[in-house]
Amino acid sequence: MAVLKVKFTKTRRDKLAQILWILNWISVVTGVILFSLGLFLKVELKKREELMAEKDIQYVPNMLIAVGLIACVINFLGGKICYDCVDTTNFLRWKLIMLPYIVCTFFFTLCVLVGALMCYSMHWELEEALNLGLTQAMRFYKDTDMPGRCFLKHTVDMLQIQFQCCGNSGYKDWFQIQWISNRYLDMSKKEVVDRLRSNVEGKFLMDGVPFSCCNINSPRPCIQQQITNNSAHFNYEHQTEDQNLWMKGCREALLEYYTHLLQSIGLTVLITWLFELSVLTGVRYLQTSLENMLRQGDPNSESDGWLLENSLMETARTNLSIIKSLGKGNQIDTADNGDPNIDVPSTSKAHYGPDNVPPKQKTETN
């Protein structure tokens, strides 16, 4: 029994072909949108790649770019097919192509769905990449005179200013690393030397943060040094002065930015998938109704269109049996072609019988 069978008159078939022609061209535009979104996401990730660990997180934008390009090609071909199908006589040139086209488009729509789901599943990989990348960037913050790292101070400072954040998880992350280069430390001061000697690794650690952590909305001048020492500043309590520095960590700030971006792109891709699926459904109805019309032999007659000619289980069972028969055919071919001596006459001495006498051969008589 056919699944979702619908009866089509000639007028309905023609209108369906016209509507699908328009929808396929709209789908070409959606393909361009997918390509643009993938390119935009790729650029946004590329902007801050020095703040991320070397992880393969570019697969999502690459997937969107590829899907967008394929969507343009597939829907352009679909528009041409539907345009020709408005005239029933032109359907014959596409009759053998339409079913493979529908199958390929079905698998393509699955790829679009996978792309949408990938946008939502990228969160954890992105968080890990940011955690490792920001930790490494903060560690090299002081290396302003070292090639390959001299740009990181500017990068981290601009990040903290633009995203109003401080450190990886918070401003106290700066207490755990030496972010001031030794070339700017006054070794003539006993306090500096003692601080260096007191650390096992010989690092100059202090309860201070870079200037870019300062909250520009704070009513008092920014306190960057001796943050936890209340007696070092007048009318100061570091546990309540939450407006003096940015409290949010940069990993959280960047993760919120990229998560919002990925969710918006994922929603757009999901809507595109639903639209592509509806167009594919219409093309399937058009194909089956036109084929049934050809069987009847009357271009003006009514014809049935459906999604599946048989039930879902029966269709799956039929396809499975076809795949099994193809597999058995390959096994037989392999068995026949595997022995090079098959069907090759033997060149060794023949054993004709117990007396080694060849059988009598029949001779032709005139």
Short mmCIF file of C-alpha atoms in Angstrom, two decimals:
data_model
loop_
_atom_site.label_atom_id
_atom_site.label_comp_id
_atom_site.label_asym_id
_atom_site.label_seq_id
_atom_site.Cartn_x
_atom_site.Cartn_y
_atom_site.Cartn_z
CA MET A 1 0.00 0.00 0.00
CA ALA A 2 1.39 3.39 -1.03
CA VAL A 3 2.44 5.83 1.70
CA LEU A 4 0.67 9.25 1.68
CA LYS A 5 -0.97 8.76 -1.70
CA VAL A 6 -2.41 11.88 -3.34
CA LYS A 7 -4.42 12.14 -6.57
CA PHE A 8 -3.25 14.75 -9.10
CA THR A 9 -5.07 16.19 -12.09
CA LYS A 10 -3.09 17.65 -15.00
CA THR A 11 -3.69 21.17 -13.66
CA ARG A 12 -2.42 20.22 -10.21
CA ARG A 13 0.66 18.54 -11.69
CA ASP A 14 1.49 21.65 -13.72
CA LYS A 15 0.99 23.95 -10.72
CA LEU A 16 3.13 21.67 -8.55
CA ALA A 17 5.95 21.79 -11.12
CA GLN A 18 5.74 25.60 -11.30
CA ILE A 19 5.79 25.98 -7.51
CA LEU A 20 8.73 23.59 -7.18
CA TRP A 21 10.63 25.53 -9.85
CA ILE A 22 10.29 28.68 -7.73
CA LEU A 23 11.13 26.87 -4.48
CA ASN A 24 14.27 25.35 -5.98
CA TRP A 25 15.53 28.79 -6.90
CA ILE A 26 14.79 29.94 -3.36
CA SER A 27 16.80 26.92 -2.20
CA VAL A 28 19.73 28.15 -4.30
CA VAL A 29 19.58 31.36 -2.28
CA THR A 30 19.53 29.36 0.97
CA GLY A 31 22.63 27.54 -0.28
CA VAL A 32 24.36 30.87 -0.70
CA ILE A 33 23.27 31.78 2.84
CA LEU A 34 24.72 28.53 4.24
CA PHE A 35 27.97 29.17 2.39
CA SER A 36 28.12 32.72 3.78
CA LEU A 37 27.39 31.58 7.34
CA GLY A 38 30.13 28.95 7.15
CA LEU A 39 32.58 31.53 5.81
CA PHE A 40 31.60 34.02 8.53
CA LEU A 41 32.05 31.42 11.29
CA LYS A 42 35.41 30.38 9.84
CA VAL A 43 36.62 34.00 9.91
CA GLU A 44 35.37 34.53 13.48
CA LEU A 45 37.22 31.43 14.70
CA LYS A 46 40.30 32.45 12.73
CA LYS A 47 40.36 35.87 14.41
CA ARG A 48 41.16 34.37 17.80
CA GLU A 49 42.93 31.16 16.82
CA GLU A 50 45.98 32.22 18.87
CA LEU A 51 43.74 32.08 21.96
CA MET A 52 42.63 28.52 21.22
CA ALA A 53 44.51 25.26 21.49
CA GLU A 54 45.43 23.49 18.29
CA LYS A 55 42.23 21.50 17.98
CA ASP A 56 40.27 20.72 14.85
CA ILE A 57 37.32 23.05 15.42
CA GLN A 58 37.16 24.27 11.83
CA TYR A 59 35.16 21.21 10.74
CA VAL A 60 31.84 22.95 11.43
CA PRO A 61 32.42 25.98 9.17
CA ASN A 62 34.02 23.73 6.55
CA MET A 63 30.93 21.52 6.64
CA LEU A 64 28.62 24.52 6.20
CA ILE A 65 30.68 25.86 3.29
CA ALA A 66 30.59 22.48 1.53
CA VAL A 67 26.85 22.02 2.18
CA GLY A 68 26.15 25.52 0.87
CA LEU A 69 28.00 24.89 -2.39
CA ILE A 70 26.34 21.50 -2.91
CA ALA A 71 22.92 23.06 -2.19
CA CYS A 72 23.44 25.59 -4.97
CA VAL A 73 24.31 22.86 -7.49
CA ILE A 74 21.56 20.42 -6.48
CA ASN A 75 18.79 23.01 -6.35
CA PHE A 76 19.88 24.59 -9.63
CA LEU A 77 19.51 21.17 -11.27
CA GLY A 78 16.20 20.64 -9.44
CA GLY A 79 14.91 23.97 -10.77
CA LYS A 80 15.79 22.94 -14.33
CA ILE A 81 14.05 19.57 -13.91
CA CYS A 82 10.87 21.10 -12.47
CA TYR A 83 10.80 23.79 -15.16
CA ASP A 84 10.90 21.14 -17.90
CA CYS A 85 8.27 19.04 -16.12
CA VAL A 86 5.73 21.82 -16.56
CA ASP A 87 5.50 20.48 -20.12
CA THR A 88 4.68 16.79 -19.77
CA THR A 89 6.44 15.86 -22.99
CA ASN A 90 9.77 17.16 -21.61
CA PHE A 91 9.50 14.86 -18.61
CA LEU A 92 10.73 11.93 -20.70
CA ARG A 93 14.26 13.36 -20.88
CA TRP A 94 14.44 13.46 -17.06
CA LYS A 95 12.51 10.26 -16.35
CA LEU A 96 15.59 8.10 -15.69
CA ILE A 97 17.41 10.86 -13.79
CA MET A 98 14.71 11.94 -11.35
CA LEU A 99 14.83 8.94 -9.02
CA PRO A 100 18.66 9.05 -8.59
CA TYR A 101 18.34 12.81 -8.14
CA ILE A 102 15.76 12.34 -5.38
CA VAL A 103 17.93 9.74 -3.62
CA CYS A 104 21.01 11.99 -3.76
CA THR A 105 18.98 14.97 -2.54
CA PHE A 106 17.64 12.89 0.35
CA PHE A 107 21.16 12.08 1.54
CA PHE A 108 22.11 15.72 1.04
CA THR A 109 19.28 16.83 3.33
CA LEU A 110 20.68 14.45 5.95
CA CYS A 111 24.01 16.26 5.62
CA VAL A 112 22.23 19.57 6.23
CA LEU A 113 20.65 18.13 9.38
CA VAL A 114 24.06 16.87 10.54
CA GLY A 115 25.48 20.36 9.98
CA ALA A 116 22.76 21.87 12.16
CA LEU A 117 23.40 19.36 14.95
CA MET A 118 27.15 19.95 14.75
CA CYS A 119 26.57 23.64 15.49
CA TYR A 120 24.95 22.67 18.80
CA SER A 121 27.47 19.94 19.69
CA MET A 122 30.58 22.11 19.22
CA HIS A 123 30.23 23.72 22.67
CA TRP A 124 32.38 21.27 24.65
CA GLU A 125 35.23 21.12 22.13
CA LEU A 126 35.26 24.90 21.92
CA GLU A 127 35.37 25.25 25.71
CA GLU A 128 38.34 22.89 25.98
CA ALA A 129 40.18 24.68 23.17
CA LEU A 130 39.61 28.07 24.83
CA ASN A 131 40.67 26.79 28.25
CA LEU A 132 44.00 25.46 26.99
CA GLY A 133 44.59 28.34 24.57
CA LEU A 134 43.92 31.13 27.08
CA THR A 135 46.11 29.47 29.70
CA GLN A 136 48.98 29.30 27.23
CA ALA A 137 48.44 32.88 26.01
CA MET A 138 48.52 34.22 29.58
CA ARG A 139 51.72 32.29 30.26
CA PHE A 140 53.41 33.97 27.29
CA TYR A 141 51.94 37.41 28.04
CA LYS A 142 55.31 38.69 29.30
CA ASP A 143 57.34 37.50 26.28
CA THR A 144 57.07 40.76 24.35
CA ASP A 145 60.62 40.49 23.01
CA MET A 146 60.38 36.88 21.83
CA PRO A 147 59.55 36.20 18.14
CA GLY A 148 56.31 34.30 17.68
CA ARG A 149 54.96 35.44 21.07
CA CYS A 150 55.46 39.20 21.02
CA PHE A 151 51.89 39.77 19.76
CA LEU A 152 50.19 37.87 22.59
CA LYS A 153 50.27 40.75 25.08
CA HIS A 154 48.39 42.99 22.67
CA THR A 155 45.98 40.15 21.81
CA VAL A 156 45.16 39.36 25.44
CA ASP A 157 44.81 43.03 26.40
CA MET A 158 42.45 43.73 23.50
CA LEU A 159 40.43 40.61 24.37
CA GLN A 160 39.98 41.69 27.99
CA ILE A 161 39.01 45.22 26.97
CA GLN A 162 36.58 44.25 24.21
CA PHE A 163 34.87 41.40 26.07
CA GLN A 164 35.13 43.06 29.52
CA CYS A 165 36.75 40.03 31.08
CA CYS A 166 39.87 39.19 33.08
CA GLY A 167 41.98 36.03 33.14
CA ASN A 168 40.88 32.60 32.07
CA SER A 169 38.32 31.81 34.76
CA GLY A 170 38.68 35.11 36.67
CA TYR A 171 41.13 37.83 37.67
CA LYS A 172 42.83 35.58 40.26
CA ASP A 173 44.32 33.52 37.42
CA TRP A 174 46.88 36.29 37.00
CA PHE A 175 48.10 35.64 40.57
CA GLN A 176 49.32 32.19 39.52
CA ILE A 177 51.61 33.23 36.66
CA GLN A 178 54.41 35.70 36.12
CA TRP A 179 53.03 38.20 33.65
CA ILE A 180 55.79 40.83 34.04
CA SER A 181 59.02 40.16 32.17
CA ASN A 182 62.28 40.00 34.15
CA ARG A 183 63.68 42.83 32.03
CA TYR A 184 61.22 45.19 33.76
CA LEU A 185 62.01 44.02 37.30
CA ASP A 186 64.35 46.14 39.43
CA MET A 187 66.79 43.56 40.77
CA SER A 188 68.37 46.17 43.03
CA LYS A 189 65.32 46.07 45.26
CA LYS A 190 65.39 43.50 48.03
CA GLU A 191 61.63 42.97 47.82
CA VAL A 192 61.87 41.88 44.19
CA VAL A 193 64.81 39.53 44.84
CA ASP A 194 63.12 37.99 47.88
CA ARG A 195 59.94 37.39 45.93
CA LEU A 196 61.88 35.64 43.18
CA ARG A 197 63.77 33.48 45.68
CA SER A 198 60.64 32.58 47.60
CA ASN A 199 59.17 30.86 44.54
CA VAL A 200 60.35 27.32 43.80
CA GLU A 201 60.38 27.96 40.04
CA GLY A 202 61.96 31.39 40.42
CA LYS A 203 58.88 33.24 39.17
CA PHE A 204 57.81 36.72 40.20
CA LEU A 205 54.25 36.16 41.42
CA MET A 206 52.08 38.86 42.94
CA ASP A 207 48.46 39.74 43.55
CA GLY A 208 48.24 42.06 40.57
CA VAL A 209 46.62 42.12 37.14
CA PRO A 210 47.29 43.86 33.80
CA PHE A 211 45.70 47.25 33.14
CA SER A 212 43.24 45.71 30.66
CA CYS A 213 41.42 44.04 33.57
CA CYS A 214 40.33 47.41 34.94
CA ASN A 215 36.63 48.13 34.88
CA ILE A 216 36.15 51.46 33.13
CA ASN A 217 32.82 51.91 34.95
CA SER A 218 34.48 51.84 38.37
CA PRO A 219 33.97 55.08 40.36
CA ARG A 220 37.46 54.90 41.83
CA PRO A 221 40.88 54.69 40.13
CA CYS A 222 41.77 51.18 39.15
CA ILE A 223 43.73 49.15 41.69
CA GLN A 224 46.02 46.72 39.86
CA GLN A 225 48.66 45.97 42.49
CA GLN A 226 48.26 44.44 45.96
CA ILE A 227 44.64 43.68 45.19
CA THR A 228 44.17 41.45 48.23
CA ASN A 229 45.97 43.83 50.64
CA ASN A 230 43.28 46.06 52.14
CA SER A 231 45.77 48.10 54.19
CA ALA A 232 47.69 49.13 51.08
CA HIS A 233 44.78 51.27 49.84
CA PHE A 234 42.56 53.84 51.50
CA ASN A 235 38.94 52.91 52.10
CA TYR A 236 39.35 49.62 50.28
CA GLU A 237 37.93 46.15 50.78
CA HIS A 238 38.91 43.74 48.03
CA GLN A 239 36.07 41.30 48.75
CA THR A 240 33.43 43.95 48.12
CA GLU A 241 35.16 45.95 45.39
CA ASP A 242 33.61 43.93 42.60
CA GLN A 243 33.31 46.98 40.37
CA ASN A 244 37.03 47.73 40.29
CA LEU A 245 38.00 44.83 37.96
CA TRP A 246 36.16 42.76 35.41
CA MET A 247 34.82 39.75 37.29
CA LYS A 248 33.96 37.52 34.35
CA GLY A 249 36.63 35.19 32.98
CA CYS A 250 37.55 35.49 29.31
CA ARG A 251 36.81 31.82 28.66
CA GLU A 252 33.23 32.32 29.80
CA ALA A 253 32.91 35.55 27.80
CA LEU A 254 34.23 34.01 24.59
CA LEU A 255 32.20 30.86 25.10
CA GLU A 256 29.01 32.91 25.49
CA TYR A 257 29.82 34.83 22.31
CA TYR A 258 30.55 31.76 20.20
CA THR A 259 27.67 29.76 21.69
CA HIS A 260 25.20 32.49 20.78
CA LEU A 261 26.71 32.65 17.30
CA LEU A 262 26.57 28.87 16.82
CA GLN A 263 23.01 28.63 18.11
CA SER A 264 21.86 31.31 15.66
CA ILE A 265 23.64 29.59 12.77
CA GLY A 266 22.33 26.19 13.87
CA LEU A 267 18.75 27.48 13.93
CA THR A 268 19.17 28.92 10.44
CA VAL A 269 20.58 25.62 9.14
CA LEU A 270 17.75 23.69 10.81
CA ILE A 271 15.13 25.90 9.11
CA THR A 272 16.98 25.39 5.82
CA TRP A 273 16.83 21.62 6.36
CA LEU A 274 13.06 21.72 6.87
CA PHE A 275 12.67 23.82 3.73
CA GLU A 276 14.88 21.47 1.68
CA LEU A 277 12.91 18.48 3.00
CA SER A 278 9.61 20.04 1.93
CA VAL A 279 10.98 20.75 -1.57
CA LEU A 280 12.25 17.17 -1.81
CA THR A 281 8.79 15.88 -0.81
CA GLY A 282 7.18 17.93 -3.57
CA VAL A 283 9.67 16.68 -6.17
CA ARG A 284 8.92 13.09 -5.14
CA TYR A 285 5.17 13.65 -5.59
CA LEU A 286 5.81 15.22 -8.99
CA GLN A 287 7.99 12.31 -10.12
CA THR A 288 5.58 9.55 -9.07
CA SER A 289 2.49 11.32 -10.45
CA LEU A 290 4.16 11.88 -13.84
CA GLU A 291 5.36 8.27 -14.05
CA ASN A 292 1.86 6.98 -13.27
CA MET A 293 0.48 9.32 -15.93
CA LEU A 294 2.86 7.83 -18.49
CA ARG A 295 1.71 4.32 -17.56
CA GLN A 296 -1.86 5.33 -18.31
CA GLY A 297 -0.78 6.82 -21.65
CA ASP A 298 -3.01 9.91 -21.38
CA PRO A 299 -1.28 13.24 -20.54
CA ASN A 300 -4.58 14.76 -19.43
CA SER A 301 -5.60 11.94 -17.10
CA GLU A 302 -5.54 11.90 -13.32
CA SER A 303 -2.67 10.08 -11.67
CA ASP A 304 -1.62 9.09 -8.17
CA GLY A 305 1.50 10.40 -6.48
CA TRP A 306 3.11 9.06 -3.32
CA LEU A 307 6.19 9.16 -1.19
CA LEU A 308 6.68 5.38 -1.09
CA GLU A 309 5.04 2.88 -3.40
CA ASN A 310 4.87 0.30 -0.61
CA SER A 311 4.81 0.54 3.18
CA LEU A 312 7.93 1.62 5.02
CA MET A 313 8.70 -1.88 6.31
CA GLU A 314 8.11 -3.48 2.94
CA THR A 315 10.30 -0.91 1.20
CA ALA A 316 13.09 -1.50 3.71
CA ARG A 317 12.75 -5.27 3.29
CA THR A 318 12.90 -4.97 -0.50
CA ASN A 319 15.96 -2.74 -0.45
CA LEU A 320 17.68 -5.06 2.01
CA SER A 321 17.09 -8.06 -0.23
CA ILE A 322 18.49 -6.12 -3.20
CA ILE A 323 21.63 -5.28 -1.21
CA LYS A 324 22.01 -8.93 -0.17
CA SER A 325 21.63 -10.15 -3.75
CA LEU A 326 24.27 -7.66 -4.89
CA GLY A 327 26.58 -8.93 -2.16
CA LYS A 328 26.05 -12.55 -3.19
CA GLY A 329 26.73 -11.62 -6.80
CA ASN A 330 30.04 -10.06 -5.83
CA GLN A 331 30.98 -13.17 -3.85
CA ILE A 332 30.27 -15.40 -6.87
CA ASP A 333 32.33 -13.15 -9.14
CA THR A 334 35.19 -13.18 -6.66
CA ALA A 335 35.06 -16.96 -6.40
CA ASP A 336 35.08 -17.36 -10.17
CA ASN A 337 37.86 -14.86 -10.73
CA GLY A 338 39.93 -15.84 -7.72
CA ASP A 339 41.50 -19.00 -9.23
CA PRO A 340 43.50 -18.19 -12.37
CA ASN A 341 43.54 -21.89 -13.38
CA ILE A 342 39.77 -22.19 -13.80
CA ASP A 343 38.73 -23.06 -17.36
CA VAL A 344 42.38 -23.45 -18.38
CA PRO A 345 43.10 -26.84 -20.02
CA SER A 346 45.77 -28.94 -18.37
CA THR A 347 49.07 -29.41 -20.19
CA SER A 348 50.09 -32.47 -18.21
CA LYS A 349 49.82 -36.02 -19.52
CA ALA A 350 46.22 -37.16 -19.54
CA HIS A 351 45.16 -40.30 -17.66
CA TYR A 352 42.63 -41.96 -19.91
CA GLY A 353 41.83 -45.13 -18.07
CA PRO A 354 43.23 -48.18 -16.38
CA ASP A 355 45.09 -49.24 -19.55
CA ASN A 356 46.04 -45.68 -20.40
CA VAL A 357 44.24 -46.01 -23.74
CA PRO A 358 42.55 -42.96 -25.16
CA PRO A 359 38.92 -43.30 -26.12
CA LYS A 360 38.06 -43.78 -29.78
CA GLN A 361 37.26 -40.60 -31.57
CA LYS A 362 34.42 -40.38 -34.03
CA THR A 363 35.44 -39.66 -37.56
CA GLU A 364 33.31 -37.91 -40.10
CA THR A 365 32.27 -39.93 -43.11
CA ASN A 366 31.62 -38.43 -46.43
#
